[in-house]
Tab-separated table of C-alpha atoms and ligand atoms in Angstrom:
chain	number	residue	atom	x	y	z
A	2	MET	CA	-20.943	0.004	4.737
A	3	THR	CA	-17.177	-0.313	4.841
A	4	LYS	CA	-16.200	-3.910	5.589
A	5	ILE	CA	-13.287	-4.730	7.842
A	6	LEU	CA	-11.940	-8.226	8.281
A	7	ILE	CA	-10.242	-9.164	11.551
A	8	ILE	CA	-8.074	-12.282	11.466
A	9	GLU	CA	-7.092	-12.932	15.072
A	10	ASP	CA	-7.265	-16.024	17.261
A	11	GLU	CA	-7.651	-14.206	20.583
A	12	VAL	CA	-11.402	-14.187	20.862
A	13	GLU	CA	-11.558	-11.498	23.559
A	14	LEU	CA	-9.462	-9.167	21.451
A	15	VAL	CA	-11.724	-9.703	18.465
A	16	LYS	CA	-14.735	-8.898	20.631
A	17	VAL	CA	-13.296	-5.590	21.795
A	18	LEU	CA	-12.126	-4.546	18.322
A	19	ARG	CA	-15.423	-5.568	16.801
A	20	SER	CA	-17.399	-3.441	19.210
A	21	TYR	CA	-15.181	-0.372	18.658
A	22	LEU	CA	-15.300	-0.749	14.888
A	23	GLU	CA	-19.038	-1.371	14.777
A	24	GLN	CA	-19.697	1.674	16.924
A	25	SER	CA	-17.748	3.671	14.363
A	26	GLY	CA	-19.976	2.421	11.583
A	27	TYR	CA	-17.882	-0.345	10.090
A	28	GLN	CA	-19.146	-3.791	9.209
A	29	VAL	CA	-16.918	-6.404	10.811
A	30	LEU	CA	-16.095	-9.933	9.680
A	31	ASP	CA	-13.766	-12.146	11.644
A	32	ALA	CA	-11.848	-15.386	11.457
A	33	GLN	CA	-9.678	-17.118	14.028
A	34	ARG	CA	-7.562	-19.131	11.617
A	35	GLY	CA	-5.338	-17.759	8.869
A	36	ASN	CA	-6.676	-19.964	6.098
A	37	GLU	CA	-10.279	-19.183	7.057
A	38	GLY	CA	-9.443	-15.487	7.094
A	39	LEU	CA	-8.033	-15.708	3.605
A	40	LEU	CA	-11.219	-17.393	2.394
A	41	LEU	CA	-13.336	-14.633	3.929
A	42	TRP	CA	-11.091	-12.054	2.302
A	43	GLU	CA	-11.608	-13.671	-1.077
A	44	GLN	CA	-15.367	-13.900	-0.628
A	45	HIS	CA	-16.030	-10.445	0.805
A	46	LYS	CA	-13.163	-8.247	-0.422
A	47	PRO	CA	-13.111	-6.095	2.736
A	48	ALA	CA	-11.793	-2.529	2.588
A	49	LEU	CA	-9.143	-3.368	5.171
A	50	VAL	CA	-7.714	-6.368	7.014
A	51	ILE	CA	-6.587	-6.383	10.628
A	52	LEU	CA	-4.209	-9.298	10.739
A	53	ASP	CA	-2.581	-11.018	13.691
A	54	LEU	CA	0.928	-12.258	13.032
A	55	ASN	CA	0.698	-15.525	14.964
A	56	LEU	CA	-2.264	-17.515	13.820
A	57	PRO	CA	-3.239	-21.158	13.649
A	58	GLY	CA	-3.954	-22.534	10.202
A	59	MET	CA	-1.755	-20.227	8.198
A	60	ASP	CA	0.393	-17.587	9.849
A	61	GLY	CA	-0.132	-13.875	9.382
A	62	LEU	CA	2.869	-13.409	7.107
A	63	ASP	CA	1.605	-16.019	4.680
A	64	VAL	CA	-1.880	-14.540	4.770
A	65	ALA	CA	-0.420	-11.107	3.998
A	66	ARG	CA	1.658	-12.511	1.145
A	67	HIS	CA	-1.367	-14.191	-0.377
A	68	ILE	CA	-3.379	-10.994	-0.163
A	69	ARG	CA	-0.544	-8.903	-1.608
A	70	ARG	CA	-0.102	-11.204	-4.542
A	71	LYS	CA	-3.656	-10.411	-5.556
A	72	ASP	CA	-4.285	-6.834	-4.551
A	73	ASN	CA	-3.522	-3.896	-2.354
A	74	THR	CA	-6.129	-4.218	0.411
A	75	PRO	CA	-4.629	-2.283	3.333
A	76	ILE	CA	-3.289	-4.602	6.030
A	77	LEU	CA	-2.868	-3.545	9.642
A	78	MET	CA	-0.668	-6.104	11.395
A	79	LEU	CA	-1.062	-6.970	15.058
A	80	THR	CA	2.184	-8.157	16.601
A	81	ALA	CA	3.408	-9.183	20.031
A	82	ARG	CA	6.351	-7.383	21.598
A	83	VAL	CA	8.698	-10.309	21.207
A	84	GLU	CA	8.224	-10.282	17.480
A	85	GLU	CA	10.251	-7.239	16.589
A	86	THR	CA	12.020	-8.794	13.642
A	87	ASP	CA	8.717	-10.033	12.356
A	88	GLN	CA	7.367	-6.514	12.566
A	89	ILE	CA	9.890	-5.399	10.018
A	90	VAL	CA	9.281	-8.396	7.834
A	91	GLY	CA	5.593	-7.620	8.163
A	92	LEU	CA	6.141	-4.267	6.523
A	93	GLU	CA	8.455	-5.709	3.894
A	94	ILE	CA	5.889	-8.210	2.776
A	95	GLY	CA	3.399	-5.447	2.278
A	96	ALA	CA	1.585	-4.774	5.533
A	97	ASP	CA	0.701	-1.081	5.565
A	98	ASP	CA	1.046	-0.497	9.257
A	99	TYR	CA	1.322	-2.411	12.492
A	100	VAL	CA	0.293	-2.117	16.114
A	101	THR	CA	2.157	-3.842	18.916
A	102	LYS	CA	0.259	-5.755	21.601
A	103	PRO	CA	-0.959	-4.865	24.105
A	104	PHE	CA	-2.707	-1.911	22.508
A	105	SER	CA	-5.641	0.328	23.106
A	106	PRO	CA	-8.532	-0.351	20.719
A	107	LYS	CA	-8.651	3.406	20.175
A	108	VAL	CA	-5.188	3.245	18.639
A	109	VAL	CA	-6.301	0.487	16.303
A	110	LEU	CA	-9.366	2.478	15.326
A	111	ALA	CA	-7.231	5.562	14.613
A	112	ARG	CA	-4.853	3.513	12.445
A	113	VAL	CA	-7.748	1.942	10.570
A	114	ARG	CA	-9.185	5.364	9.815
A	115	ALA	CA	-5.806	6.706	8.735
A	116	LEU	CA	-5.222	3.783	6.368
A	117	LEU	CA	-8.667	4.091	4.837
A	118	ARG	CA	-8.214	7.855	4.406
A	119	ARG	CA	-4.889	7.299	2.691
A	120	LEU	CA	-6.448	4.739	0.388
A	121	GLU	CA	-9.245	7.139	-0.453
A	122	TYR	CA	-6.679	9.829	-1.232
A	123	GLU	CA	-4.641	7.507	-3.415
A	124	ARG	CA	-7.751	6.570	-5.315
A	125	THR	CA	-8.675	10.141	-6.030
A	126	VAL	CA	-5.294	11.284	-7.274
A	127	ALA	CA	-4.523	10.180	-10.785
A	128	GLN	CA	-2.696	6.902	-10.714
A	129	ILE	CA	-1.598	6.810	-14.279
A	130	ILE	CA	1.938	6.388	-15.543
A	131	ARG	CA	2.519	7.570	-19.091
A	132	ALA	CA	5.732	6.156	-20.471
A	133	ALA	CA	6.612	6.007	-24.145
A	134	ASP	CA	3.274	5.371	-25.874
A	135	LEU	CA	1.925	3.307	-22.976
A	136	GLU	CA	-0.684	4.325	-20.451
A	137	ILE	CA	-0.443	2.326	-17.243
A	138	ASP	CA	-3.375	2.748	-14.896
A	139	LEU	CA	-2.300	1.617	-11.435
A	140	SER	CA	-5.769	1.660	-9.928
A	141	ALA	CA	-7.400	-0.252	-12.774
A	142	TYR	CA	-4.387	-2.540	-13.299
A	143	SER	CA	-4.630	-1.878	-17.013
A	144	VAL	CA	-2.126	-1.092	-19.735
A	145	ARG	CA	-3.119	0.585	-22.965
A	146	ARG	CA	-1.325	1.567	-26.125
A	147	GLY	CA	-3.679	3.835	-27.974
A	148	ASP	CA	-6.886	1.852	-28.299
A	149	GLU	CA	-5.184	-1.452	-27.677
A	150	GLU	CA	-5.476	-3.012	-24.238
A	151	ILE	CA	-2.489	-5.145	-23.267
A	152	GLU	CA	-3.386	-7.988	-20.914
A	153	LEU	CA	-0.762	-8.702	-18.264
A	154	THR	CA	-0.544	-10.943	-15.210
A	155	PRO	CA	-0.262	-9.107	-11.849
A	156	THR	CA	3.472	-9.868	-11.702
A	157	GLU	CA	4.078	-8.590	-15.227
A	158	PHE	CA	1.976	-5.538	-14.478
A	159	ASN	CA	3.952	-4.756	-11.329
A	160	LEU	CA	7.260	-5.253	-13.110
A	161	LEU	CA	6.241	-2.925	-15.884
A	162	SER	CA	4.875	-0.223	-13.598
A	163	VAL	CA	7.966	-0.258	-11.384
A	164	MET	CA	10.296	0.178	-14.344
A	165	ALA	CA	8.093	2.560	-16.335
A	166	SER	CA	7.677	4.871	-13.368
A	167	GLN	CA	11.397	5.690	-13.733
A	168	PRO	CA	12.379	5.411	-17.394
A	169	GLY	CA	16.120	5.085	-17.876
A	170	ARG	CA	16.810	3.819	-14.381
A	171	VAL	CA	18.500	0.439	-14.309
A	172	PHE	CA	16.991	-2.071	-11.909
A	173	THR	CA	18.868	-5.150	-10.759
A	174	ARG	CA	17.045	-8.471	-10.812
A	175	LEU	CA	17.064	-8.506	-7.030
A	176	GLN	CA	15.440	-5.061	-6.888
A	177	LEU	CA	12.778	-6.138	-9.351
A	178	LEU	CA	12.145	-9.345	-7.441
A	179	GLU	CA	11.683	-7.348	-4.280
A	180	ALA	CA	9.398	-4.891	-6.022
A	181	VAL	CA	7.079	-7.565	-7.372
A	182	GLN	CA	7.145	-10.053	-4.511
A	183	GLY	CA	7.720	-7.741	-1.584
A	184	VAL	CA	10.687	-9.834	-0.573
A	185	ALA	CA	13.753	-10.966	-2.468
A	186	TYR	CA	15.643	-14.151	-1.877
A	187	GLU	CA	19.099	-14.309	-3.351
A	188	GLY	CA	19.342	-17.124	-5.840
A	189	TYR	CA	15.888	-16.500	-7.250
A	190	GLU	CA	16.826	-13.459	-9.318
A	191	ARG	CA	16.655	-15.419	-12.546
A	192	THR	CA	12.902	-15.888	-12.176
A	193	ILE	CA	12.717	-12.232	-13.199
A	194	ASP	CA	14.138	-13.156	-16.609
A	195	ALA	CA	11.184	-15.439	-17.255
A	196	HIS	CA	8.713	-12.691	-16.312
A	197	ILE	CA	10.551	-10.178	-18.509
A	198	LYS	CA	10.443	-12.617	-21.394
A	199	ASN	CA	6.676	-13.018	-21.023
A	200	LEU	CA	6.205	-9.292	-20.619
A	201	ARG	CA	8.155	-8.583	-23.793
A	202	ALA	CA	6.149	-11.169	-25.708
A	203	LYS	CA	2.984	-9.254	-24.845
A	204	LEU	CA	4.361	-5.747	-25.086
A	205	GLU	CA	6.942	-5.587	-27.788
A	206	LYS	CA	6.240	-5.547	-31.496
A	207	ASP	CA	9.417	-7.580	-31.942
A	208	PRO	CA	10.347	-9.291	-28.643
A	209	LYS	CA	13.788	-10.102	-30.068
A	210	ASP	CA	14.458	-6.419	-30.563
A	211	PRO	CA	12.791	-4.903	-27.482
A	212	LYS	CA	12.037	-1.183	-27.547
A	213	TYR	CA	10.424	-0.789	-24.146
A	214	ILE	CA	12.338	-3.032	-21.805
A	215	GLN	CA	16.047	-3.082	-22.390
A	216	THR	CA	18.547	-5.545	-21.014
A	217	VAL	CA	21.537	-3.954	-19.343
A	218	PHE	CA	24.080	-6.753	-19.545
A	219	GLY	CA	25.590	-7.796	-16.265
A	220	VAL	CA	23.197	-5.554	-14.303
A	221	GLY	CA	19.505	-5.945	-15.006
A	222	TYR	CA	16.789	-4.154	-16.917
A	223	ARG	CA	15.465	-0.685	-17.607
A	224	PHE	CA	12.489	0.890	-19.246
A	225	ALA	CA	13.693	2.851	-22.269
A	226	ARG	CA	13.774	6.621	-22.051
A	227	THR	CA	12.458	6.768	-25.584
A	228	THR	CA	11.234	4.081	-27.924
A	229	ASP	CA	12.141	5.937	-31.116
A	230	ALA	CA	15.212	3.845	-31.816
B	3	CA	CA1	-2.307	-14.897	17.892
């Protein structure tokens, strides 16, 4: 059974959503506090999370950030009308869709189905980037070079896949920061340098003479078009 986690502190709302979702054949878990929701997410790995923005314990944005740092579980945000700016932030931090309160449970159900269908589709299409002699499998979070598996942290993996998906394109540090964290704060761009350094240490035969990830001085980084040099 497909598991759906609802993190929402309005008990009546949870009740209504639960009954709609259960009637449609989903298994429903729920938490009223953000931190408890995150624990349930870690324990049960639901197929989708319905997440209220304003929560006691840990707010919805932080919950979404925590989830996004670890994987791509679809997140449907529930927001109140007054929270329009937060809606946008909600999408920037990696929520997949949002519904504004008050809403009809039918709308939520339709969005849930659409998100799960999209996920299913994304899983069935090949999610493999081939760049230089690397094979980057986005669904398995793995990087191979021939028979060799290269172990990366999630941040390193995301950095590599963003750059390798467009060889030759120069990315600024801010763009890379946004790509890996979902949000970019000016002043933190240099943290990217540390990740690049670690990535090169794992990837490059000679990290001092990188063939895959090139520094573009004064701008940022790019994945090499070819590694024959
Ligand atoms: Ca709330």
